[in-house]
Coordinates of C-alpha atoms and ligand atoms in Angstrom, one line a residue:
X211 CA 0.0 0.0 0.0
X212 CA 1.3 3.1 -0.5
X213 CA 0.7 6.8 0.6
X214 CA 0.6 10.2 -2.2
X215 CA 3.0 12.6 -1.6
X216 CA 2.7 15.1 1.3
X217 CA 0.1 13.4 2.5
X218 CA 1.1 9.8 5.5
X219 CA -2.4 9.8 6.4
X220 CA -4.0 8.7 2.8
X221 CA -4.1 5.6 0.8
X222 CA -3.1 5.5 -3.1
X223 CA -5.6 4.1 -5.1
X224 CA -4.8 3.7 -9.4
X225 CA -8.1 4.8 -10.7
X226 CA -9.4 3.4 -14.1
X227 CA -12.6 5.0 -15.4
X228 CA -13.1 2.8 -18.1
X229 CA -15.2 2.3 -21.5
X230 CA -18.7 2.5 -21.9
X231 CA -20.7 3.4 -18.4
X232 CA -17.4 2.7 -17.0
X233 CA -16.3 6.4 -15.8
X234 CA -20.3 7.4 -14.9
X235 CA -19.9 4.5 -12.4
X236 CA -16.8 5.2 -11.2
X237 CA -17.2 8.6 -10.5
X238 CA -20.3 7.9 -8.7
X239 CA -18.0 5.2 -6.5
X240 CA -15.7 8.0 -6.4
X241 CA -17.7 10.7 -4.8
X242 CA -19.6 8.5 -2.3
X243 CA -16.3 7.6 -1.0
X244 CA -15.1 10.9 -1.2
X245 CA -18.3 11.8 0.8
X246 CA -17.4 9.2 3.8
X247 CA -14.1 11.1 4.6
X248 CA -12.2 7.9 4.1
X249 CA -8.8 8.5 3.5
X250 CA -8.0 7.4 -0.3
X251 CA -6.4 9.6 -2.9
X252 CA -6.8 8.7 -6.6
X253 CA -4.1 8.3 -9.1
X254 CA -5.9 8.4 -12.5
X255 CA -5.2 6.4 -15.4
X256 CA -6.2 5.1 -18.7
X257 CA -6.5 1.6 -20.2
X258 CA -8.7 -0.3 -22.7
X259 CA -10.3 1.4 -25.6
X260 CA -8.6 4.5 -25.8
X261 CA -5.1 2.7 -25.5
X262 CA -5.9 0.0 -28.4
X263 CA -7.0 3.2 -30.4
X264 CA -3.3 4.6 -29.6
X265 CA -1.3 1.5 -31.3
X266 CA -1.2 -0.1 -27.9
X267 CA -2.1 -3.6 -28.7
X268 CA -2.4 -4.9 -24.6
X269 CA -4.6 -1.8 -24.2
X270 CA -2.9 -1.7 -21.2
X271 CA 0.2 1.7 -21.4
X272 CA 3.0 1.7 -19.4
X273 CA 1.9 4.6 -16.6
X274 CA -0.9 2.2 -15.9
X275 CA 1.6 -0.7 -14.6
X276 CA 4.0 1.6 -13.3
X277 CA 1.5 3.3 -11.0
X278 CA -0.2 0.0 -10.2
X279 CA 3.0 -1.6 -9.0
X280 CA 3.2 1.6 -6.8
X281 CA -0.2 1.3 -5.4
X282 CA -1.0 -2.2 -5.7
X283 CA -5.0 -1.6 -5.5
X284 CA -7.3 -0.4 -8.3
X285 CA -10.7 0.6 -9.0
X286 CA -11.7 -0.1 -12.3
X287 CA -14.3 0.6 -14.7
X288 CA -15.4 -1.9 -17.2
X289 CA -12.8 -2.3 -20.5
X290 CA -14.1 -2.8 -23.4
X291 CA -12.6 -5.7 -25.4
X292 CA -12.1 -5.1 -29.1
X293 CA -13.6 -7.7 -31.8
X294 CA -10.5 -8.0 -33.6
X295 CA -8.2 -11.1 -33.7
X296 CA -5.0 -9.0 -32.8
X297 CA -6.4 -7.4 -29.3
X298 CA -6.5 -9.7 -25.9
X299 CA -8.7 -8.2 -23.5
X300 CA -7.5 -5.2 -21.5
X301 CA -9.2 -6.8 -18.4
X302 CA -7.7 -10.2 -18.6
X303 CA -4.3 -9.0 -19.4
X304 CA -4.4 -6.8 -16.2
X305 CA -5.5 -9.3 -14.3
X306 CA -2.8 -11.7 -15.5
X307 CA 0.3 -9.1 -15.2
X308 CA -0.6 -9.2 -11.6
X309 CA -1.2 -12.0 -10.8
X310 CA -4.6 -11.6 -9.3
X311 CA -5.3 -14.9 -8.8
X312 CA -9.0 -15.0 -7.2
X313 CA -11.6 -13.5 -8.2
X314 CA -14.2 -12.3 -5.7
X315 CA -18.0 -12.2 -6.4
X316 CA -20.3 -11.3 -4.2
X317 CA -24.1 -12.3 -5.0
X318 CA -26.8 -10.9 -1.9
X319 CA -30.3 -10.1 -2.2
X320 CA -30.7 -6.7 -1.6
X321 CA -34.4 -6.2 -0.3
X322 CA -35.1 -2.8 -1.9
X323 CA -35.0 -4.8 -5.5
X324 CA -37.7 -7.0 -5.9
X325 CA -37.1 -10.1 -8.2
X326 CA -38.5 -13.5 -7.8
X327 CA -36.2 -14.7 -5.3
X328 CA -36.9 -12.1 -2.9
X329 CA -37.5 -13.4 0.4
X330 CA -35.4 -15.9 0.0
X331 CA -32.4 -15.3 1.6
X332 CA -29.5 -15.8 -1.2
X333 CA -26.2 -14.6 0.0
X334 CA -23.7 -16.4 -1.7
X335 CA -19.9 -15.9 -3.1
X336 CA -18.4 -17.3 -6.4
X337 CA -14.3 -17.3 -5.6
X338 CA -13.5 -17.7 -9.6
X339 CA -9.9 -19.1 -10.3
X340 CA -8.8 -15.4 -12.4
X341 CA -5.7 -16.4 -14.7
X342 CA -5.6 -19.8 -15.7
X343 CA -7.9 -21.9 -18.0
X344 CA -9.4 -21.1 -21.1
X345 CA -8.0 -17.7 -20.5
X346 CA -4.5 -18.6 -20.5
X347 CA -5.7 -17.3 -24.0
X348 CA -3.7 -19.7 -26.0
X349 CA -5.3 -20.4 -29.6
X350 CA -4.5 -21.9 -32.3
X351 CA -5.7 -22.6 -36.0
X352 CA -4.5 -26.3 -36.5
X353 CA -5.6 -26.5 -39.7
X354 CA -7.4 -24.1 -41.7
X355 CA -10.8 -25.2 -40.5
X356 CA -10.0 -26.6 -37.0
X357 CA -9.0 -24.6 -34.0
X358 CA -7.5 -25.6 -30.6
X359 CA -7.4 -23.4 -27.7
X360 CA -5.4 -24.5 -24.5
X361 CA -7.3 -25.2 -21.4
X362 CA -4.1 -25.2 -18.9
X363 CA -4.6 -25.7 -14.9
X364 CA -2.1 -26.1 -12.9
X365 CA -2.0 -28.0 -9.4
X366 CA -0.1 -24.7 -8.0
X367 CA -3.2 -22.1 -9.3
X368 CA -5.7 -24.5 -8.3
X369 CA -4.2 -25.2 -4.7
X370 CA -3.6 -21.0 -4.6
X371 CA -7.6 -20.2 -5.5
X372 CA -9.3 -23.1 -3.2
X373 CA -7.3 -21.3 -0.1
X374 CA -8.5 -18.1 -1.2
X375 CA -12.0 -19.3 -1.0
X376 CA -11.6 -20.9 2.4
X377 CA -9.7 -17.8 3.5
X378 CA -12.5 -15.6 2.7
X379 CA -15.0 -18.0 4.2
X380 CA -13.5 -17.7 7.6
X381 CA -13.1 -13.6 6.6
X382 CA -16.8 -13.7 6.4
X383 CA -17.7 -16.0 8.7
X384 CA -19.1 -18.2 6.0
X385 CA -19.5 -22.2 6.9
X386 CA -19.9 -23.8 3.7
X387 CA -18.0 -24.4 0.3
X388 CA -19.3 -26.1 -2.6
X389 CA -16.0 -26.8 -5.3
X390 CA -17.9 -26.6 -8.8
X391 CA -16.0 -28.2 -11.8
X392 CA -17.0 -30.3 -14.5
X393 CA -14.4 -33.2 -13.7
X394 CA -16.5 -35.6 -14.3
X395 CA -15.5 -34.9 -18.3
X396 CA -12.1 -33.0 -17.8
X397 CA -10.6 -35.6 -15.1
X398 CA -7.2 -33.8 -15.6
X399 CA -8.0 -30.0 -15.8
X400 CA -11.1 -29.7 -13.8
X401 CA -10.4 -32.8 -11.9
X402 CA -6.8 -30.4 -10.7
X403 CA -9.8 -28.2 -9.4
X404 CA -11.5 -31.5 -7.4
X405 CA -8.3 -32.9 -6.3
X406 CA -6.8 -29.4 -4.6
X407 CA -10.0 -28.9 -3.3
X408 CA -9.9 -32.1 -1.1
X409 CA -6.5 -31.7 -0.1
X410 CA -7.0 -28.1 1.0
X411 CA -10.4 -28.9 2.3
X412 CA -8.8 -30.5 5.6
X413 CA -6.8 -28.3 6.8
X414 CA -10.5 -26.7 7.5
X415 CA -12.5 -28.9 9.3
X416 CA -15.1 -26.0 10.4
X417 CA -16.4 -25.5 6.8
X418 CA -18.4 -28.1 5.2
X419 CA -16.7 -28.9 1.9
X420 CA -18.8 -30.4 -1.2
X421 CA -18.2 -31.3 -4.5
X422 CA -20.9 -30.4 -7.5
X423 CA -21.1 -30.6 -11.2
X424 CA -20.6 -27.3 -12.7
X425 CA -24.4 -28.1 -15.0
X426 CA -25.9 -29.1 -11.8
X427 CA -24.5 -25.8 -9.4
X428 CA -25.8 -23.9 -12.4
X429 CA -29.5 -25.7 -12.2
X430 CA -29.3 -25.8 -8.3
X431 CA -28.4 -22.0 -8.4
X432 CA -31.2 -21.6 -10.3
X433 CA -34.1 -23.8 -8.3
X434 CA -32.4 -23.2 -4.8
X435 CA -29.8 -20.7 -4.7
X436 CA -30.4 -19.7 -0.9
X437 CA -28.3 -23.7 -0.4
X438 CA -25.2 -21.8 -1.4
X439 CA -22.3 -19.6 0.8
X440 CA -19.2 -19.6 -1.3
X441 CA -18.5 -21.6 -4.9
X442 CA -14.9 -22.4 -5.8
X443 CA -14.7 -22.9 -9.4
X444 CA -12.7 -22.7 -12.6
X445 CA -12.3 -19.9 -14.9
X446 CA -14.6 -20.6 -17.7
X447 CA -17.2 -21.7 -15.0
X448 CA -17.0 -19.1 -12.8
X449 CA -17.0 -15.8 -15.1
X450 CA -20.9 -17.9 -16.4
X451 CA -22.4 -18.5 -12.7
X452 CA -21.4 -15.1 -11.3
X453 CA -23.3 -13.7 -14.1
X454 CA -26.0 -15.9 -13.9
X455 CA -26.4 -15.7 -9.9
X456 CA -25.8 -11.8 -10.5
X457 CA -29.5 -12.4 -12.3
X458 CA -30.8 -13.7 -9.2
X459 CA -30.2 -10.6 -7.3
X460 CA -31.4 -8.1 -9.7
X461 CA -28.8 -8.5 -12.6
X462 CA -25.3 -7.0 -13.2
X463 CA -25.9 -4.1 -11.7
X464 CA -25.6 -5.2 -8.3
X465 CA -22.5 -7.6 -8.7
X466 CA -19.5 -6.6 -7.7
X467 CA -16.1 -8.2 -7.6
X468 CA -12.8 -7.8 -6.1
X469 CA -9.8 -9.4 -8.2
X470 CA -7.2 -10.4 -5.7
X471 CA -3.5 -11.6 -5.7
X472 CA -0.6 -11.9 -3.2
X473 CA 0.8 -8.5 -4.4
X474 CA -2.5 -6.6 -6.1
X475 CA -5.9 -6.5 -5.9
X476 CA -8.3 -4.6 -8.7
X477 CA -12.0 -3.6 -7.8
X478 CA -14.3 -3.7 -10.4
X479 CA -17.8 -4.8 -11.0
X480 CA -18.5 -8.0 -12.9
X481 CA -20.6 -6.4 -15.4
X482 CA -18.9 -4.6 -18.6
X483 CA -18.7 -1.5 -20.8
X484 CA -23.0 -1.7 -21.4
X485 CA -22.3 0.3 -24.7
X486 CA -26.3 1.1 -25.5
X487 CA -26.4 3.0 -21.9
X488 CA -22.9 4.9 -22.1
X489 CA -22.9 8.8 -21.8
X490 CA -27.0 8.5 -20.7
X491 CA -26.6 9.0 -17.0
X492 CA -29.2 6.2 -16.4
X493 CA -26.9 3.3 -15.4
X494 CA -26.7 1.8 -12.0
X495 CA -23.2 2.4 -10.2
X496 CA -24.0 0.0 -7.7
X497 CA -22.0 -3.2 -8.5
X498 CA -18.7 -0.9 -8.5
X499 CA -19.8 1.0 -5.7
X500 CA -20.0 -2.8 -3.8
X501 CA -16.6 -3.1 -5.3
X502 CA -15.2 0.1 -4.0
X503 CA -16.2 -0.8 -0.6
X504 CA -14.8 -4.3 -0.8
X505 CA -11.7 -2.0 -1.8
X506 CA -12.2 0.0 1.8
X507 CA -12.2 -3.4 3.6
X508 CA -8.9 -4.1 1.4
X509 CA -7.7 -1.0 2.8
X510 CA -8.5 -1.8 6.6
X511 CA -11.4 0.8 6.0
X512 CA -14.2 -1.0 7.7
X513 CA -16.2 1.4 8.8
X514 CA -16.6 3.4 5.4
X515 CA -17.5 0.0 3.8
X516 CA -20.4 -1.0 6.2
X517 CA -21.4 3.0 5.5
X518 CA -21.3 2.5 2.3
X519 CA -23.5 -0.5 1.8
X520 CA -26.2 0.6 4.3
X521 CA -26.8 3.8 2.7
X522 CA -27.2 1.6 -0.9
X523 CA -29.3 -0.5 1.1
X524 CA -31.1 2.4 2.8
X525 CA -31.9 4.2 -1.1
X526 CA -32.8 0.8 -2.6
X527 CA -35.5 0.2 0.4
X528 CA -36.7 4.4 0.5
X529 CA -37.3 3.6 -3.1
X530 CA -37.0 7.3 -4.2
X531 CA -34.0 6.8 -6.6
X532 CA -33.8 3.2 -8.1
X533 CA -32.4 2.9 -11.2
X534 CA -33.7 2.4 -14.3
X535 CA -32.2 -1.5 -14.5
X536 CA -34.9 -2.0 -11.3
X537 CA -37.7 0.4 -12.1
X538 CA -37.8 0.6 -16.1
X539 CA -34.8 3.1 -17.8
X540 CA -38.4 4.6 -18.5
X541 CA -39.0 6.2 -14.7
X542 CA -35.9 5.3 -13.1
X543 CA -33.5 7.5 -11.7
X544 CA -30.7 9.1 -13.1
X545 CA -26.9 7.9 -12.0
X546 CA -26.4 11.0 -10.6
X547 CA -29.6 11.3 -9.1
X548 CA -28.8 8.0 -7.3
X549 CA -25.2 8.7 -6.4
X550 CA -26.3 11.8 -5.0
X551 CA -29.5 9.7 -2.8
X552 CA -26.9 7.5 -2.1
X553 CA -24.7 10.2 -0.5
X554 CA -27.5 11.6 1.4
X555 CA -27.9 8.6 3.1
X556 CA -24.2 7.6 4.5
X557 CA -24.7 7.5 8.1
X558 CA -28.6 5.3 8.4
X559 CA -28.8 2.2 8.9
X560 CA -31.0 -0.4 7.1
X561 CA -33.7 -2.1 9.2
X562 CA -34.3 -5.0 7.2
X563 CA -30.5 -5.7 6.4
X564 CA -27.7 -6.7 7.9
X565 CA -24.2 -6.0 7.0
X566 CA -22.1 -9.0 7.4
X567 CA -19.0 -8.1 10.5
X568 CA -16.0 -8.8 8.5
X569 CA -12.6 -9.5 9.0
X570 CA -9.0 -9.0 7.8
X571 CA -8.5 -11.4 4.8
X572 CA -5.6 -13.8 5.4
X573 CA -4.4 -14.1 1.9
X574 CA -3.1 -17.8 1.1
X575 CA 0.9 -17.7 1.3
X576 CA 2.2 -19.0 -1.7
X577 CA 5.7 -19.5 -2.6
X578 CA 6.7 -16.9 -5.1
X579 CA 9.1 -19.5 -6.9
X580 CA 7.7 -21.4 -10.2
X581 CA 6.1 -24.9 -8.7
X582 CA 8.2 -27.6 -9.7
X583 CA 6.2 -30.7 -9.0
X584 CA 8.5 -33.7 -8.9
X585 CA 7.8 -37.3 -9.9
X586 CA 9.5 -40.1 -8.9
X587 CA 9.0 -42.0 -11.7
X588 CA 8.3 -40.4 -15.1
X589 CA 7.9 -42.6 -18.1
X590 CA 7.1 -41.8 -22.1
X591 CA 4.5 -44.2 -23.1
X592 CA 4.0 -43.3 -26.4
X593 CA 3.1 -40.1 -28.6
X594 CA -0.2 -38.4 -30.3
X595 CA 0.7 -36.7 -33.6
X596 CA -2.3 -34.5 -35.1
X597 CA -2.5 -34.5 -38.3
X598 CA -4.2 -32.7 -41.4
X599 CA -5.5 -35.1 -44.0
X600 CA -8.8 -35.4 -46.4
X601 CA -7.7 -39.3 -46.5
X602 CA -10.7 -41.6 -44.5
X603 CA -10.0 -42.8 -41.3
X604 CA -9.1 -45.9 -43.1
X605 CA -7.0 -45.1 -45.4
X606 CA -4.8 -42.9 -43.2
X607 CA -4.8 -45.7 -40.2
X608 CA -2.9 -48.5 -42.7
X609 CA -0.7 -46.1 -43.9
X610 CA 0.4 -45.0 -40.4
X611 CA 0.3 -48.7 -38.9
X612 CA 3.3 -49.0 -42.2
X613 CA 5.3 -46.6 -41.1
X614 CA 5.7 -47.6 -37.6
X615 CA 6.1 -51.3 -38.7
X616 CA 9.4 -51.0 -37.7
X617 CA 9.7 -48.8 -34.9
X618 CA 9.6 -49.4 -31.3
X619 CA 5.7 -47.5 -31.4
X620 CA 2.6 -48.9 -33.0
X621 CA -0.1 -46.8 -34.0
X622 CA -2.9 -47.5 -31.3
X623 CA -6.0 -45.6 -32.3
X624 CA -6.7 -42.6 -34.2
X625 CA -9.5 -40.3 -32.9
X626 CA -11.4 -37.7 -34.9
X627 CA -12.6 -34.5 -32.6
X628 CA -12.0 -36.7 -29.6
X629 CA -14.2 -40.0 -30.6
X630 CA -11.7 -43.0 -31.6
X631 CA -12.3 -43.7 -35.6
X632 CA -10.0 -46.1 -36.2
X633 CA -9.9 -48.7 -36.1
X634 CA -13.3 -48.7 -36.9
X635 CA -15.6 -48.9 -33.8
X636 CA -19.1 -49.3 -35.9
X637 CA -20.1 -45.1 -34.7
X638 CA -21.2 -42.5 -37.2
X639 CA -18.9 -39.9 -36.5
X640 CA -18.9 -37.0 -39.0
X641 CA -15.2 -36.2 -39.5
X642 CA -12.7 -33.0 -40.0
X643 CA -9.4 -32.9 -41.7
X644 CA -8.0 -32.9 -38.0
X645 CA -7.2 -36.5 -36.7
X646 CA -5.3 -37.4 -33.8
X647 CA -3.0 -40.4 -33.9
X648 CA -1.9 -42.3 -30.8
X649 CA 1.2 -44.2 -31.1
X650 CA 2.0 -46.4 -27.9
X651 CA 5.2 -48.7 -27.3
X652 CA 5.5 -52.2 -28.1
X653 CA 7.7 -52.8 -25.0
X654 CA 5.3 -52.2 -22.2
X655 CA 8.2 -51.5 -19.5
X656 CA 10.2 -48.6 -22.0
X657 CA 10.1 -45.4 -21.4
X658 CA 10.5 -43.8 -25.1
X659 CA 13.5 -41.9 -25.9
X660 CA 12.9 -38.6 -27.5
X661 CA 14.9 -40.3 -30.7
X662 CA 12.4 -42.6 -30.9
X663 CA 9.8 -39.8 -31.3
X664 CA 11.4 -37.4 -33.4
X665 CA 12.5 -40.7 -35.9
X666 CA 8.5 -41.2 -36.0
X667 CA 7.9 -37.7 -36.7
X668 CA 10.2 -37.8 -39.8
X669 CA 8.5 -40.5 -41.2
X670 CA 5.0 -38.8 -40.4
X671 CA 6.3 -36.0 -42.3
X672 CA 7.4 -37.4 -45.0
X673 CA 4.1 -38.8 -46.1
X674 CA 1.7 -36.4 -44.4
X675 CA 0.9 -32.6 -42.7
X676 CA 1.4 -32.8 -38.8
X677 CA 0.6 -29.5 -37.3
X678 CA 0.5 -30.9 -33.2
X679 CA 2.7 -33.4 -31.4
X680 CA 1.9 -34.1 -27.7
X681 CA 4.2 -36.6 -25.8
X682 CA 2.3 -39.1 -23.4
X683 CA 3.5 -39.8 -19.9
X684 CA 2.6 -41.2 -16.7
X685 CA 3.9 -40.1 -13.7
X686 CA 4.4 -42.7 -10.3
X687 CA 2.4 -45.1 -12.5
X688 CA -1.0 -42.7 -13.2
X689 CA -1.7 -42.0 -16.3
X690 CA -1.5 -38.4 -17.9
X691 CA -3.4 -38.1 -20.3
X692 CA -7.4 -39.5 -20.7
X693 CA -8.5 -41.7 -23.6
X694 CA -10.8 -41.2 -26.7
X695 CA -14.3 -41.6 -26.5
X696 CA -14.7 -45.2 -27.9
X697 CA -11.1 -46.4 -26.7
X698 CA -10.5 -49.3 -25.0
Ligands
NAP920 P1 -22.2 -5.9 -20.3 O1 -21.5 -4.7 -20.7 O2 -22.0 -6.5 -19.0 O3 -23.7 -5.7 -20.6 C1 -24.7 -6.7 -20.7 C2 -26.0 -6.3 -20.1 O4 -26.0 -6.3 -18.7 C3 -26.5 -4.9 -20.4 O5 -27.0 -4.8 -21.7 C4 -27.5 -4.7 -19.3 O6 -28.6 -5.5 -19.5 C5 -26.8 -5.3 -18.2 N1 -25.9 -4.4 -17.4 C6 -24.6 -4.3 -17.5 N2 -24.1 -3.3 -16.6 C7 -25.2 -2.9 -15.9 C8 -25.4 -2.0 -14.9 N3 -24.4 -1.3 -14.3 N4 -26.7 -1.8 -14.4 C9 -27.7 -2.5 -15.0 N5 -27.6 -3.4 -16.0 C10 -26.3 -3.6 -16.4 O7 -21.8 -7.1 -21.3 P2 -21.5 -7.1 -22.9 O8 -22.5 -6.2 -23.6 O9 -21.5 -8.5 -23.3 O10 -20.1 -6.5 -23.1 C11 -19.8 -5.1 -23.4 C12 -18.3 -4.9 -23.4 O11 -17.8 -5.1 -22.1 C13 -17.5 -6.0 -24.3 O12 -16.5 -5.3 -25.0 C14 -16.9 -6.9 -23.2 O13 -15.8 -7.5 -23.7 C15 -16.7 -6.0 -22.1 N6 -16.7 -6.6 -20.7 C16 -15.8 -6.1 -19.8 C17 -15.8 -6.6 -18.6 C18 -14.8 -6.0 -17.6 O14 -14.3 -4.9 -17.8 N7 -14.5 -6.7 -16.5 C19 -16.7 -7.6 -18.2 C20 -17.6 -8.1 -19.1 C21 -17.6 -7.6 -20.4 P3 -30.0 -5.1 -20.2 O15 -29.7 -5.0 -21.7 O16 -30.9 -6.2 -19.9 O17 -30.4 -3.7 -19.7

């Protein structure tokens, strides 16, 4: 944390307004806690569309990290990601540079916006995993009609965001943590997710710890959402069910989120740029006005956080300046109009509401070395070459099974978009250009010799296009890699 010049007594914040409704949202956070008298001086800067209009192809400039690295916290507006192939996403890439590992969502019914869950209690967190998965963002065309994009997890990032969630249970007081992956398909990736989750889970024998499908937390979140506290989940899975349970409450609006690493944290709300409503001064600021208090907790400033959310509470409940997202954009308040409700009401109390007590968050420690996770025994069990054909299944499966006659690897199985096709398994599978081709050794005790690959390759590439080579290993005797549907 640090302090702006001349001034001990205040805490730095980097301030990003934003695209879209991004700055009318975050000057509205800005004023109410301006308003409060907390102690928090802004240090402005820019990122996302403005910076990709410069050249800047991260959309993130150079001031922006520098003065993040300084103040290590930021309130953020929503980035807008351009369509383009060339642009990543401003939001991601900050979020990656800093290694803001968790990503913090609270979902609460707030009882001043009705929806059909009112009543029912829902006060739930989604803790999603922030920089791995999906968006690790590595994509490729394989072929000119196939593409391939890396979903990598790793046993370090998973063990990292499951301690974050229990963390912030205790932080909270929460007692229960459902883990939601969909490991029942991706036993490797999401199963990391699973497998972290029970490990870590008993070191806390105060919270109940459950496993769910990923489908089923989204239909359960859906028919009975007041069963969850706080959902641990991947990337992919969590950035859908925050939006979804952000629906529950009264949509987007209300959802904030706090983005939070070892080193950084970044307050923002879940919601996005909302284009159609930019400039209008009818949006609703709250979800990054939740965010900028879960910044004030950040910041040890308790008391201007609980402040905060009772006076949104409080204007919600008076029901004199709801928002147009609540109300219809039709009758509803202005952004302004609400900020300035909002401001009006620091200092009273909701009757109907509680604000949770909170306390310090114990971030996970995490060894800032690169995780090296030893086997004892590592063995190369054979090789899957992908490659681009228009021959059939058939025709490409002898001609393979030739040129490994003579090579310590036979050609096991070739799969076509996951489902094995050769040899021919009697299922109707419509294929692509794009097959993959296991090769396993003949000895079952060797352990392959890179030679041994790279001789097979040659002869591959002799006769055919290979675009993908991925080695196959186990590790202590488990396997590490899954089979093809169909494969025996
Ligand atoms: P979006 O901006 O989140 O808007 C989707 C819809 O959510 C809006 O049309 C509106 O619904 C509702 N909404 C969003 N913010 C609201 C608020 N403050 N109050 C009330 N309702 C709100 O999603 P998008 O249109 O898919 O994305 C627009 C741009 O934002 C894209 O470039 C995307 O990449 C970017 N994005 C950025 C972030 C981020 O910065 N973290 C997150 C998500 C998306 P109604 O139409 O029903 O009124």
């Amino acid at each position: 944390m640090s302090t702006p010049p001349g001034h001990p007594e205040k805490k730095l914040v980097t301030l990003i307004p934003g695209d879209g409704v991004g700055p009318e949202c975050v000057r509205a956070a800005q004023r109410i806690i301006e308003a409060t008298g907390a102690p928090v001086a802004w240090e402005e800067h820019q990122a996302g569309a403005s910076v990709f209009r410069q050249g800047i192809a991260s959309g993130v400039p150079r001031e922006t990290i520098e003065s993040i690295r300084e103040t290590r916290v930021v309130l953020k507006g929503p980035l807008e990601t351009p369509v383009g192939f060339g642009e990543k996403s401003a939001n991601v890439t900050l979020r990656k540079l800093f290694e803001t590992y968790g990503n913090v969502r609270p979902v609460r019914e707030l009882p001043g916006v009705p929806t059909p869950y009112s009543g029912r209690g829902i006060d739930l967190v989604v803790v999603r995993e922030n920089v791995e998965d999906l968006y690790a963002g590595i994509e490729h065309m394989q072929t000119p009609g196939v593409a391939q994009c890396l979903k990598l997890i790793s046993s370090k990032g998973c063990e990292k965001v499951v301690r974050l969630a229990f963390e912030f249970a205790l932080a909270e007081g929460r007692k229960r943590i459902h883990c939601a992956t969909k490991s029942n398909i991706m036993k490797l990736t999401e199963g990391a997710l699973k497998r972290g989750f029970e490990q870590v889970s008993r070191e806390y024998p105060g919270i109940e710890a459950h496993h769910i499908i990923i489908d089923n937390c989204a239909h359960q979140l859906v028919k009975k959402p007041e069963q969850f506290d706080v959902i641990v989940t991947t990337n992919m899975n969590g950035d859908i069910i925050s939006d979804l349970a952000s629906a529950l409450v009264g949509g987007l609006g209300f959802a904030p989120s706090a983005n939070l690493g070892n080193e950084v944290a970044i307050f923002e709300a879940v919601h996005g740029s909302a284009p159609k409503y930019a400039g209008k001064n009818v949006i609703n600021p709250t979800a990054v006005v939740l965010s900028a208090a879960m910044m004030l907790r950040h910041l040890g400033e308790f008391d201007a956080a609980a402040t905060i959310e009772h006076a949104i509470l409080v204007t919600f409940e008076d029901g004199e300046a709801r928002t147009g997202d609540v109300v219809g954009y039709d009758k509803g308040a202005s952004t302004t109009a609400f900020t300035e409700a909002v401001i009006a009401n620091l200092g009273r109390k909701s009757e109907r509401h509680q604000v949770r007590g909170y306390k310090p968050l114990k971030l996970p420690k995490v060894n800032p070395a690169a995780d090296f996770v030893k086997a004892k025994d590592r063995r190369v069990v054979g090789v899957d070459v992908f490659v681009e054909s228009s021959l059939s299944s058939e025709a490409l499966g002898k001609g393979l099974e030739r040129l490994a006659a003579e090579t310590p690897v036979k050609l096991k199985m070739i799969s076509n978009r996951g489902t094995k096709v050769y040899p021919a398994t009697g299922a109707i599978t419509d294929c692509v250009d794009h097959w993959r081709c296991r090769f396993i050794r003949r000895d079952a005790s060797a352990d392959l010799a890179d030679a041994t690959l790279l001789d097979l390759l040659q002869r591959i590439a002799a006769r055919y296009r290979w675009m993908h080579v991925e080695k196959l290993q186990e590790f202590d005797g488990a396997s590490g890699f899954t089979m093809a549907q169909g494969e025996d």
